[in-house]
Amino acid sequence: MTIFLRLLKKVSKMDISVILIFSLLIIMIGTFGIHYIEPNTFPTVFESFWWTMTTLTTVGYGDYSPLTIPGRLLGIFLFIFGIGIIGLLISNVVDSLTTYNQLKREGKLVFKDKNHIIYIGWSPKTERAIQEIFAHLPEVTVVLIDSLKENPFDHNQIHYIQGDASDEEVLLKANILEAKRVAIFADATIDQSILADGKTLLIASAVESLSHQHNKDIHTIVEICEDKNIPKFHHIHVDDFILSNDSISMLMAKSTLHPGTTSIFRQLLSKRFGNNIHELLPKAEWKTYKEASESLFAHGAVLIAVNEEMDFSHAHQKQLKPDDTLYIICHDHVYEKIKS
């Protein structure tokens, strides 16, 4: 028994792959050994395998049992060595799953999928943005990067990466080169806007550096506290700027001047109210802004902008280009109908 315990202790310290090999070896010895020793009692390999597995897992249904001394000695071998090895295997598998879940919760696992959305910086604004993304794209995966000890948003489609987002290694762990979008939120823990924008600039520079190194076009969106800091981002490629403070101020001013307009803005910003903003390329038969607007309106959609232009005062004269981006408001099924 002392020798057995010492042997089991040494085996328990082995790698899980070695324990797996030992487990398979014992299963094969039991399966083919009992079939060879007692072919009448165990006429098929499957029945031998069934008896071996019920013995190793201590279930012991009793529907099959060896009748000869050599067969029973093999059973005793499985009792002594097999149960210990299988127990270690199951224990290691459970420990591995526990460790995996812990590492995932702590943001220490590398993300390897593609076409995901990366959000950098956790705050209530980030949580609301993620919820809105899931309302639009229920199947999308969001990778969240922050320095928190654990994932702050428990969701099956959120993969958490812990670390400093200005570190290129951390960005690579999020598989940023295969991401669909990257959104950088201003650090809500920094009171001074210049410092918050400085940190955002540092992270955006790291993203741009990776984009340049690997010749990848990474669509980047950043939240800026003050618009006067936007020129400082001109040396790097940032696709969209969101002005956090100014946006709230302007919405508040609009509500003051035009009471009731807040509901309109909420409908524009969230899909939960039904309509949604969609992007569309102009059809060949649409020559001007006016033709596109009238055709879309007939289908139940409203044209609100062409590229970044919202001035339709001379819509009948303004020509459309094949690569123009049209922004329309409509229900999803109307959008799909227009596209087809």
mmCIF file of C-alpha atoms in Angstrom:
data_model
loop_
_atom_site.group_PDB
_atom_site.id
_atom_site.type_symbol
_atom_site.label_atom_id
_atom_site.label_comp_id
_atom_site.label_asym_id
_atom_site.label_seq_id
_atom_site.Cartn_x
_atom_site.Cartn_y
_atom_site.Cartn_z
ATOM 1 C CA MET A 1 0.000 0.000 0.000
ATOM 2 C CA THR A 2 2.899 2.349 0.786
ATOM 3 C CA ILE A 3 4.431 1.659 -2.629
ATOM 4 C CA PHE A 4 1.045 2.246 -4.261
ATOM 5 C CA LEU A 5 0.559 5.563 -2.464
ATOM 6 C CA ARG A 6 4.051 6.756 -3.427
ATOM 7 C CA LEU A 7 3.410 5.755 -7.039
ATOM 8 C CA LEU A 8 0.034 7.535 -7.053
ATOM 9 C CA LYS A 9 1.632 10.666 -5.574
ATOM 10 C CA LYS A 10 4.249 10.738 -8.330
ATOM 11 C CA VAL A 11 1.619 10.175 -11.022
ATOM 12 C CA SER A 12 -0.524 13.006 -9.604
ATOM 13 C CA LYS A 13 2.328 15.455 -10.252
ATOM 14 C CA MET A 14 2.557 14.458 -13.917
ATOM 15 C CA ASP A 15 1.188 16.543 -16.749
ATOM 16 C CA ILE A 16 -2.454 15.970 -17.652
ATOM 17 C CA SER A 17 -1.426 14.622 -21.078
ATOM 18 C CA VAL A 18 0.667 11.888 -19.376
ATOM 19 C CA ILE A 19 -2.223 11.019 -17.054
ATOM 20 C CA LEU A 20 -4.500 10.824 -20.099
ATOM 21 C CA ILE A 21 -2.102 8.387 -21.804
ATOM 22 C CA PHE A 22 -1.960 6.221 -18.663
ATOM 23 C CA SER A 23 -5.772 6.265 -18.453
ATOM 24 C CA LEU A 24 -6.178 5.171 -22.069
ATOM 25 C CA LEU A 25 -3.558 2.458 -21.579
ATOM 26 C CA ILE A 26 -5.381 1.034 -18.555
ATOM 27 C CA ILE A 27 -8.714 1.143 -20.411
ATOM 28 C CA MET A 28 -7.172 -0.766 -23.318
ATOM 29 C CA ILE A 29 -5.575 -3.333 -20.975
ATOM 30 C CA GLY A 30 -8.906 -3.914 -19.271
ATOM 31 C CA THR A 31 -10.930 -4.029 -22.496
ATOM 32 C CA PHE A 32 -8.740 -6.337 -24.585
ATOM 33 C CA GLY A 33 -7.380 -8.287 -21.594
ATOM 34 C CA ILE A 34 -10.759 -9.469 -20.297
ATOM 35 C CA HIS A 35 -11.939 -10.201 -23.839
ATOM 36 C CA TYR A 36 -8.876 -12.411 -24.370
ATOM 37 C CA ILE A 37 -9.061 -14.118 -20.940
ATOM 38 C CA GLU A 38 -12.821 -14.821 -20.970
ATOM 39 C CA PRO A 39 -14.135 -14.766 -24.563
ATOM 40 C CA ASN A 40 -17.293 -16.647 -23.562
ATOM 41 C CA THR A 41 -18.269 -14.196 -20.814
ATOM 42 C CA PHE A 42 -17.224 -11.171 -22.904
ATOM 43 C CA PRO A 43 -17.860 -12.203 -26.526
ATOM 44 C CA THR A 44 -17.459 -8.706 -28.015
ATOM 45 C CA VAL A 45 -14.959 -5.890 -27.463
ATOM 46 C CA PHE A 46 -17.817 -3.506 -26.663
ATOM 47 C CA GLU A 47 -19.002 -5.675 -23.759
ATOM 48 C CA SER A 48 -15.418 -5.793 -22.492
ATOM 49 C CA PHE A 49 -15.176 -2.009 -22.789
ATOM 50 C CA TRP A 50 -18.507 -1.617 -20.974
ATOM 51 C CA TRP A 51 -17.328 -3.772 -18.066
ATOM 52 C CA THR A 52 -13.977 -1.945 -17.907
ATOM 53 C CA MET A 53 -15.603 1.488 -17.755
ATOM 54 C CA THR A 54 -18.210 0.497 -15.138
ATOM 55 C CA THR A 55 -15.381 -0.978 -13.057
ATOM 56 C CA LEU A 56 -13.074 2.047 -13.366
ATOM 57 C CA THR A 57 -15.858 4.478 -12.507
ATOM 58 C CA THR A 58 -16.959 2.289 -9.543
ATOM 59 C CA VAL A 59 -20.484 2.020 -10.943
ATOM 60 C CA GLY A 60 -20.438 -1.803 -11.086
ATOM 61 C CA TYR A 61 -23.844 -2.712 -12.533
ATOM 62 C CA GLY A 62 -23.046 -6.415 -12.185
ATOM 63 C CA ASP A 63 -24.482 -7.329 -15.602
ATOM 64 C CA TYR A 64 -21.004 -8.537 -16.605
ATOM 65 C CA SER A 65 -18.375 -9.977 -14.260
ATOM 66 C CA PRO A 66 -15.337 -12.242 -14.735
ATOM 67 C CA LEU A 67 -15.665 -15.902 -13.742
ATOM 68 C CA THR A 68 -12.048 -17.061 -13.859
ATOM 69 C CA ILE A 69 -9.180 -16.290 -11.491
ATOM 70 C CA PRO A 70 -7.110 -14.480 -14.183
ATOM 71 C CA GLY A 71 -10.148 -12.387 -15.057
ATOM 72 C CA ARG A 72 -10.771 -11.469 -11.437
ATOM 73 C CA LEU A 73 -7.081 -10.625 -10.964
ATOM 74 C CA LEU A 74 -7.438 -8.237 -13.894
ATOM 75 C CA GLY A 75 -10.454 -6.763 -12.143
ATOM 76 C CA ILE A 76 -8.424 -6.301 -8.961
ATOM 77 C CA PHE A 77 -5.723 -4.540 -11.032
ATOM 78 C CA LEU A 78 -8.363 -2.146 -12.357
ATOM 79 C CA PHE A 79 -9.672 -1.571 -8.824
ATOM 80 C CA ILE A 80 -6.262 -0.662 -7.423
ATOM 81 C CA PHE A 81 -4.594 1.239 -10.267
ATOM 82 C CA GLY A 82 -7.329 2.145 -12.710
ATOM 83 C CA ILE A 83 -9.678 3.898 -10.305
ATOM 84 C CA GLY A 84 -6.830 6.063 -9.007
ATOM 85 C CA ILE A 85 -5.676 7.046 -12.505
ATOM 86 C CA ILE A 86 -9.217 7.800 -13.755
ATOM 87 C CA GLY A 87 -9.884 9.784 -10.579
ATOM 88 C CA LEU A 88 -6.754 11.851 -11.209
ATOM 89 C CA LEU A 89 -7.814 12.398 -14.818
ATOM 90 C CA ILE A 90 -11.282 13.601 -13.831
ATOM 91 C CA SER A 91 -9.793 15.798 -11.095
ATOM 92 C CA ASN A 92 -7.318 17.346 -13.540
ATOM 93 C CA VAL A 93 -10.037 17.987 -16.109
ATOM 94 C CA VAL A 94 -12.206 19.716 -13.491
ATOM 95 C CA ASP A 95 -9.221 21.740 -12.272
ATOM 96 C CA SER A 96 -8.383 22.730 -15.847
ATOM 97 C CA LEU A 97 -11.941 23.924 -16.478
ATOM 98 C CA THR A 98 -11.919 25.853 -13.205
ATOM 99 C CA THR A 99 -8.564 27.420 -14.045
ATOM 100 C CA TYR A 100 -9.769 28.283 -17.566
ATOM 101 C CA ASN A 101 -12.890 30.015 -16.251
ATOM 102 C CA GLN A 102 -10.836 31.895 -13.673
ATOM 103 C CA LEU A 103 -8.289 33.047 -16.253
ATOM 104 C CA LYS A 104 -11.110 34.105 -18.570
ATOM 105 C CA ARG A 105 -12.829 36.029 -15.770
ATOM 106 C CA GLU A 106 -9.543 37.745 -14.898
ATOM 107 C CA GLY A 107 -8.890 38.670 -18.534
ATOM 108 C CA LYS A 108 -5.720 36.642 -18.998
ATOM 109 C CA LEU A 109 -6.735 34.571 -22.034
ATOM 110 C CA VAL A 110 -5.852 35.511 -25.610
ATOM 111 C CA PHE A 111 -8.790 36.152 -27.945
ATOM 112 C CA LYS A 112 -8.429 34.358 -31.305
ATOM 113 C CA ASP A 113 -11.709 34.917 -33.177
ATOM 114 C CA LYS A 114 -12.291 37.514 -35.900
ATOM 115 C CA ASN A 115 -14.758 40.275 -36.838
ATOM 116 C CA HIS A 116 -15.289 41.309 -33.232
ATOM 117 C CA ILE A 117 -15.720 44.746 -31.682
ATOM 118 C CA ILE A 118 -13.165 46.037 -29.203
ATOM 119 C CA TYR A 119 -14.178 48.464 -26.463
ATOM 120 C CA ILE A 120 -11.362 50.037 -24.470
ATOM 121 C CA GLY A 121 -12.145 51.493 -21.053
ATOM 122 C CA TRP A 122 -14.946 50.431 -18.712
ATOM 123 C CA SER A 123 -17.600 52.823 -17.423
ATOM 124 C CA PRO A 124 -21.412 53.020 -17.311
ATOM 125 C CA LYS A 125 -21.201 54.536 -20.818
ATOM 126 C CA THR A 126 -19.370 51.445 -22.030
ATOM 127 C CA GLU A 127 -22.021 49.181 -20.538
ATOM 128 C CA ARG A 128 -24.833 51.086 -22.261
ATOM 129 C CA ALA A 129 -22.925 51.013 -25.562
ATOM 130 C CA ILE A 130 -22.441 47.239 -25.323
ATOM 131 C CA GLN A 131 -26.128 46.711 -24.589
ATOM 132 C CA GLU A 132 -27.018 48.797 -27.630
ATOM 133 C CA ILE A 133 -24.580 46.812 -29.789
ATOM 134 C CA PHE A 134 -26.222 43.555 -28.690
ATOM 135 C CA ALA A 135 -29.625 45.036 -29.541
ATOM 136 C CA HIS A 136 -28.403 45.571 -33.108
ATOM 137 C CA LEU A 137 -26.096 42.557 -33.481
ATOM 138 C CA PRO A 138 -27.137 39.785 -31.077
ATOM 139 C CA GLU A 139 -24.440 37.392 -32.336
ATOM 140 C CA VAL A 140 -21.450 39.746 -32.279
ATOM 141 C CA THR A 141 -18.559 39.248 -29.841
ATOM 142 C CA VAL A 142 -17.290 42.216 -27.848
ATOM 143 C CA VAL A 143 -13.753 42.261 -26.449
ATOM 144 C CA LEU A 144 -13.421 44.593 -23.476
ATOM 145 C CA ILE A 145 -9.993 45.912 -22.442
ATOM 146 C CA ASP A 146 -9.493 47.462 -19.029
ATOM 147 C CA SER A 147 -7.229 47.215 -15.982
ATOM 148 C CA LEU A 148 -9.926 45.894 -13.609
ATOM 149 C CA LYS A 149 -9.128 42.663 -11.772
ATOM 150 C CA GLU A 150 -12.164 40.839 -13.190
ATOM 151 C CA ASN A 151 -14.628 41.152 -16.041
ATOM 152 C CA PRO A 152 -17.180 43.789 -14.955
ATOM 153 C CA PHE A 153 -19.828 42.585 -17.433
ATOM 154 C CA ASP A 154 -20.731 38.895 -17.145
ATOM 155 C CA HIS A 155 -21.959 37.904 -20.604
ATOM 156 C CA ASN A 156 -21.244 34.915 -22.842
ATOM 157 C CA GLN A 157 -20.337 37.138 -25.788
ATOM 158 C CA ILE A 158 -17.957 39.397 -23.892
ATOM 159 C CA HIS A 159 -14.295 38.443 -23.727
ATOM 160 C CA TYR A 160 -12.320 40.406 -21.180
ATOM 161 C CA ILE A 161 -8.644 41.369 -21.584
ATOM 162 C CA GLN A 162 -6.899 42.798 -18.524
ATOM 163 C CA GLY A 163 -4.054 45.231 -19.044
ATOM 164 C CA ASP A 164 -2.885 48.619 -20.226
ATOM 165 C CA ALA A 165 -4.490 49.309 -23.621
ATOM 166 C CA SER A 166 -1.536 51.494 -24.640
ATOM 167 C CA ASP A 167 0.630 48.360 -24.542
ATOM 168 C CA GLU A 168 0.749 46.746 -27.989
ATOM 169 C CA GLU A 169 0.992 43.254 -26.478
ATOM 170 C CA VAL A 170 -2.323 43.790 -24.699
ATOM 171 C CA LEU A 171 -3.928 44.963 -27.949
ATOM 172 C CA LEU A 172 -2.587 41.897 -29.758
ATOM 173 C CA LYS A 173 -4.075 39.661 -27.048
ATOM 174 C CA ALA A 174 -7.432 41.152 -28.089
ATOM 175 C CA ASN A 175 -6.615 40.190 -31.718
ATOM 176 C CA ILE A 176 -6.998 43.821 -32.726
ATOM 177 C CA LEU A 177 -5.704 43.187 -36.248
ATOM 178 C CA GLU A 178 -8.802 41.087 -37.018
ATOM 179 C CA ALA A 179 -11.304 43.350 -35.258
ATOM 180 C CA LYS A 180 -14.189 45.019 -37.076
ATOM 181 C CA ARG A 181 -14.160 48.195 -34.961
ATOM 182 C CA VAL A 182 -12.139 49.645 -32.079
ATOM 183 C CA ALA A 183 -13.786 52.165 -29.746
ATOM 184 C CA ILE A 184 -11.745 54.005 -27.113
ATOM 185 C CA PHE A 185 -13.690 55.534 -24.215
ATOM 186 C CA ALA A 186 -12.329 58.412 -22.168
ATOM 187 C CA ASP A 187 -11.097 57.318 -18.742
ATOM 188 C CA ALA A 188 -13.942 58.187 -16.364
ATOM 189 C CA THR A 189 -11.593 58.055 -13.361
ATOM 190 C CA ILE A 190 -9.547 61.033 -14.603
ATOM 191 C CA ASP A 191 -11.037 64.389 -13.608
ATOM 192 C CA GLN A 192 -8.956 66.656 -15.847
ATOM 193 C CA SER A 193 -10.087 66.505 -19.467
ATOM 194 C CA ILE A 194 -6.609 67.228 -20.846
ATOM 195 C CA LEU A 195 -5.211 64.196 -19.007
ATOM 196 C CA ALA A 196 -8.120 61.982 -20.050
ATOM 197 C CA ASP A 197 -7.686 62.992 -23.706
ATOM 198 C CA GLY A 198 -3.927 62.481 -23.346
ATOM 199 C CA LYS A 199 -4.479 58.887 -22.257
ATOM 200 C CA THR A 200 -6.917 58.373 -25.154
ATOM 201 C CA LEU A 201 -4.297 59.761 -27.539
ATOM 202 C CA LEU A 202 -1.686 57.359 -26.172
ATOM 203 C CA ILE A 203 -3.981 54.366 -26.728
ATOM 204 C CA ALA A 204 -5.005 55.546 -30.208
ATOM 205 C CA SER A 205 -1.310 55.936 -31.090
ATOM 206 C CA ALA A 206 -0.671 52.322 -30.068
ATOM 207 C CA VAL A 207 -3.564 51.189 -32.266
ATOM 208 C CA GLU A 208 -2.255 53.243 -35.189
ATOM 209 C CA SER A 209 1.264 51.851 -34.681
ATOM 210 C CA LEU A 210 0.000 48.271 -34.972
ATOM 211 C CA SER A 211 -2.111 49.238 -37.975
ATOM 212 C CA HIS A 212 0.963 50.676 -39.717
ATOM 213 C CA GLN A 213 3.257 47.781 -38.782
ATOM 214 C CA HIS A 214 0.918 45.102 -40.126
ATOM 215 C CA ASN A 215 -0.568 47.147 -42.994
ATOM 216 C CA LYS A 216 -4.083 46.820 -41.578
ATOM 217 C CA ASP A 217 -6.887 49.360 -41.778
ATOM 218 C CA ILE A 218 -8.328 49.436 -38.251
ATOM 219 C CA HIS A 219 -11.505 51.506 -37.939
ATOM 220 C CA THR A 220 -11.005 53.546 -34.772
ATOM 221 C CA ILE A 221 -13.527 55.580 -32.795
ATOM 222 C CA VAL A 222 -12.434 57.731 -29.857
ATOM 223 C CA GLU A 223 -14.283 59.669 -27.183
ATOM 224 C CA ILE A 224 -12.856 63.164 -26.681
ATOM 225 C CA CYS A 225 -13.612 65.308 -23.638
ATOM 226 C CA GLU A 226 -12.888 68.633 -25.373
ATOM 227 C CA ASP A 227 -13.003 69.399 -29.096
ATOM 228 C CA LYS A 228 -9.947 71.676 -28.822
ATOM 229 C CA ASN A 229 -7.875 68.511 -28.345
ATOM 230 C CA ILE A 230 -8.949 66.986 -31.668
ATOM 231 C CA PRO A 231 -6.056 68.589 -33.651
ATOM 232 C CA LYS A 232 -3.637 66.650 -31.445
ATOM 233 C CA PHE A 233 -4.994 63.444 -33.026
ATOM 234 C CA HIS A 234 -4.333 64.562 -36.611
ATOM 235 C CA HIS A 235 -1.009 62.734 -36.871
ATOM 236 C CA ILE A 236 -2.765 59.389 -36.347
ATOM 237 C CA HIS A 237 -5.630 57.808 -38.227
ATOM 238 C CA VAL A 238 -8.875 58.135 -36.265
ATOM 239 C CA ASP A 239 -12.098 57.541 -38.185
ATOM 240 C CA ASP A 240 -14.650 59.015 -35.782
ATOM 241 C CA PHE A 241 -14.617 61.411 -32.830
ATOM 242 C CA ILE A 242 -17.292 61.471 -30.129
ATOM 243 C CA LEU A 243 -17.379 64.630 -28.019
ATOM 244 C CA SER A 244 -18.608 63.487 -24.622
ATOM 245 C CA ASN A 245 -19.134 66.786 -22.818
ATOM 246 C CA ASP A 246 -20.197 68.826 -25.844
ATOM 247 C CA SER A 247 -22.700 66.201 -26.925
ATOM 248 C CA ILE A 248 -24.549 66.412 -23.615
ATOM 249 C CA SER A 249 -24.414 70.221 -23.640
ATOM 250 C CA MET A 250 -25.767 70.468 -27.178
ATOM 251 C CA LEU A 251 -28.570 67.979 -26.480
ATOM 252 C CA MET A 252 -29.504 69.938 -23.375
ATOM 253 C CA ALA A 253 -29.528 73.192 -25.384
ATOM 254 C CA LYS A 254 -31.698 71.658 -28.103
ATOM 255 C CA SER A 255 -34.158 70.419 -25.490
ATOM 256 C CA THR A 256 -34.270 73.885 -23.969
ATOM 257 C CA LEU A 257 -34.928 75.588 -27.310
ATOM 258 C CA HIS A 258 -37.227 72.890 -28.679
ATOM 259 C CA PRO A 259 -38.995 70.971 -25.898
ATOM 260 C CA GLY A 260 -39.770 67.354 -26.752
ATOM 261 C CA THR A 261 -36.855 66.857 -29.151
ATOM 262 C CA THR A 262 -35.068 64.516 -26.720
ATOM 263 C CA SER A 263 -37.357 61.668 -27.766
ATOM 264 C CA ILE A 264 -36.318 62.242 -31.386
ATOM 265 C CA PHE A 265 -32.635 62.033 -30.474
ATOM 266 C CA ARG A 266 -33.221 58.852 -28.474
ATOM 267 C CA GLN A 267 -34.922 57.271 -31.475
ATOM 268 C CA LEU A 268 -31.988 58.245 -33.673
ATOM 269 C CA LEU A 269 -29.466 56.806 -31.244
ATOM 270 C CA SER A 270 -31.173 53.556 -30.229
ATOM 271 C CA LYS A 271 -32.712 50.708 -32.153
ATOM 272 C CA ARG A 272 -35.016 49.886 -29.271
ATOM 273 C CA PHE A 273 -37.553 52.422 -30.557
ATOM 274 C CA GLY A 274 -38.015 50.570 -33.853
ATOM 275 C CA ASN A 275 -36.317 52.547 -36.613
ATOM 276 C CA ASN A 276 -32.587 52.409 -37.104
ATOM 277 C CA ILE A 277 -29.881 54.276 -39.031
ATOM 278 C CA HIS A 278 -28.518 52.260 -41.965
ATOM 279 C CA GLU A 279 -25.804 52.800 -44.552
ATOM 280 C CA LEU A 280 -26.536 52.355 -48.250
ATOM 281 C CA LEU A 281 -24.738 52.791 -51.548
ATOM 282 C CA PRO A 282 -26.681 54.696 -54.239
ATOM 283 C CA LYS A 283 -28.471 52.669 -56.891
ATOM 284 C CA ALA A 284 -27.523 53.188 -60.523
ATOM 285 C CA GLU A 285 -30.835 54.888 -61.379
ATOM 286 C CA TRP A 286 -30.375 57.531 -58.679
ATOM 287 C CA LYS A 287 -28.579 60.455 -60.304
ATOM 288 C CA THR A 288 -29.249 63.208 -57.741
ATOM 289 C CA TYR A 289 -29.933 63.578 -54.031
ATOM 290 C CA LYS A 290 -33.557 64.318 -54.839
ATOM 291 C CA GLU A 291 -34.093 61.125 -56.857
ATOM 292 C CA ALA A 292 -32.557 59.044 -54.099
ATOM 293 C CA SER A 293 -34.625 60.770 -51.408
ATOM 294 C CA GLU A 294 -37.904 60.336 -53.294
ATOM 295 C CA SER A 295 -37.245 56.695 -54.118
ATOM 296 C CA LEU A 296 -36.290 55.884 -50.535
ATOM 297 C CA PHE A 297 -39.312 57.720 -49.153
ATOM 298 C CA ALA A 298 -41.568 55.674 -51.415
ATOM 299 C CA HIS A 299 -40.153 52.530 -49.780
ATOM 300 C CA GLY A 300 -40.660 53.845 -46.243
ATOM 301 C CA ALA A 301 -37.150 55.180 -45.584
ATOM 302 C CA VAL A 302 -35.896 58.712 -44.961
ATOM 303 C CA LEU A 303 -32.590 59.969 -46.346
ATOM 304 C CA ILE A 304 -30.861 62.068 -43.657
ATOM 305 C CA ALA A 305 -27.320 62.474 -45.022
ATOM 306 C CA VAL A 306 -24.989 61.740 -47.914
ATOM 307 C CA ASN A 307 -21.500 61.087 -46.593
ATOM 308 C CA GLU A 308 -21.228 63.859 -43.971
ATOM 309 C CA GLU A 309 -23.531 66.299 -45.763
ATOM 310 C CA MET A 310 -27.037 66.990 -44.476
ATOM 311 C CA ASP A 311 -27.766 70.083 -46.607
ATOM 312 C CA PHE A 312 -30.428 69.155 -49.199
ATOM 313 C CA SER A 313 -31.321 72.731 -50.178
ATOM 314 C CA HIS A 314 -30.245 72.050 -53.781
ATOM 315 C CA ALA A 315 -31.001 68.340 -53.791
ATOM 316 C CA HIS A 316 -32.160 68.350 -57.426
ATOM 317 C CA GLN A 317 -28.755 69.635 -58.545
ATOM 318 C CA LYS A 318 -26.408 67.647 -56.325
ATOM 319 C CA GLN A 319 -25.080 64.621 -58.173
ATOM 320 C CA LEU A 320 -24.546 61.260 -56.541
ATOM 321 C CA LYS A 321 -21.324 59.285 -56.961
ATOM 322 C CA PRO A 322 -21.210 55.465 -56.975
ATOM 323 C CA ASP A 323 -19.032 55.424 -53.841
ATOM 324 C CA ASP A 324 -21.180 57.858 -51.834
ATOM 325 C CA THR A 325 -22.538 56.620 -48.516
ATOM 326 C CA LEU A 326 -26.212 57.288 -47.922
ATOM 327 C CA TYR A 327 -27.520 57.322 -44.355
ATOM 328 C CA ILE A 328 -31.183 56.438 -44.034
ATOM 329 C CA ILE A 329 -33.677 55.867 -41.217
ATOM 330 C CA CYS A 330 -36.069 52.949 -41.485
ATOM 331 C CA HIS A 331 -37.040 49.591 -40.031
ATOM 332 C CA ASP A 332 -34.667 46.697 -40.576
ATOM 333 C CA HIS A 333 -37.043 44.828 -42.910
ATOM 334 C CA VAL A 334 -37.418 47.976 -45.066
ATOM 335 C CA TYR A 335 -33.636 48.279 -45.272
ATOM 336 C CA GLU A 336 -33.288 44.644 -46.384
ATOM 337 C CA LYS A 337 -35.985 45.166 -49.003
ATOM 338 C CA ILE A 338 -34.242 48.276 -50.385
ATOM 339 C CA LYS A 339 -30.900 46.471 -50.517
ATOM 340 C CA SER A 340 -32.374 43.558 -52.447
#
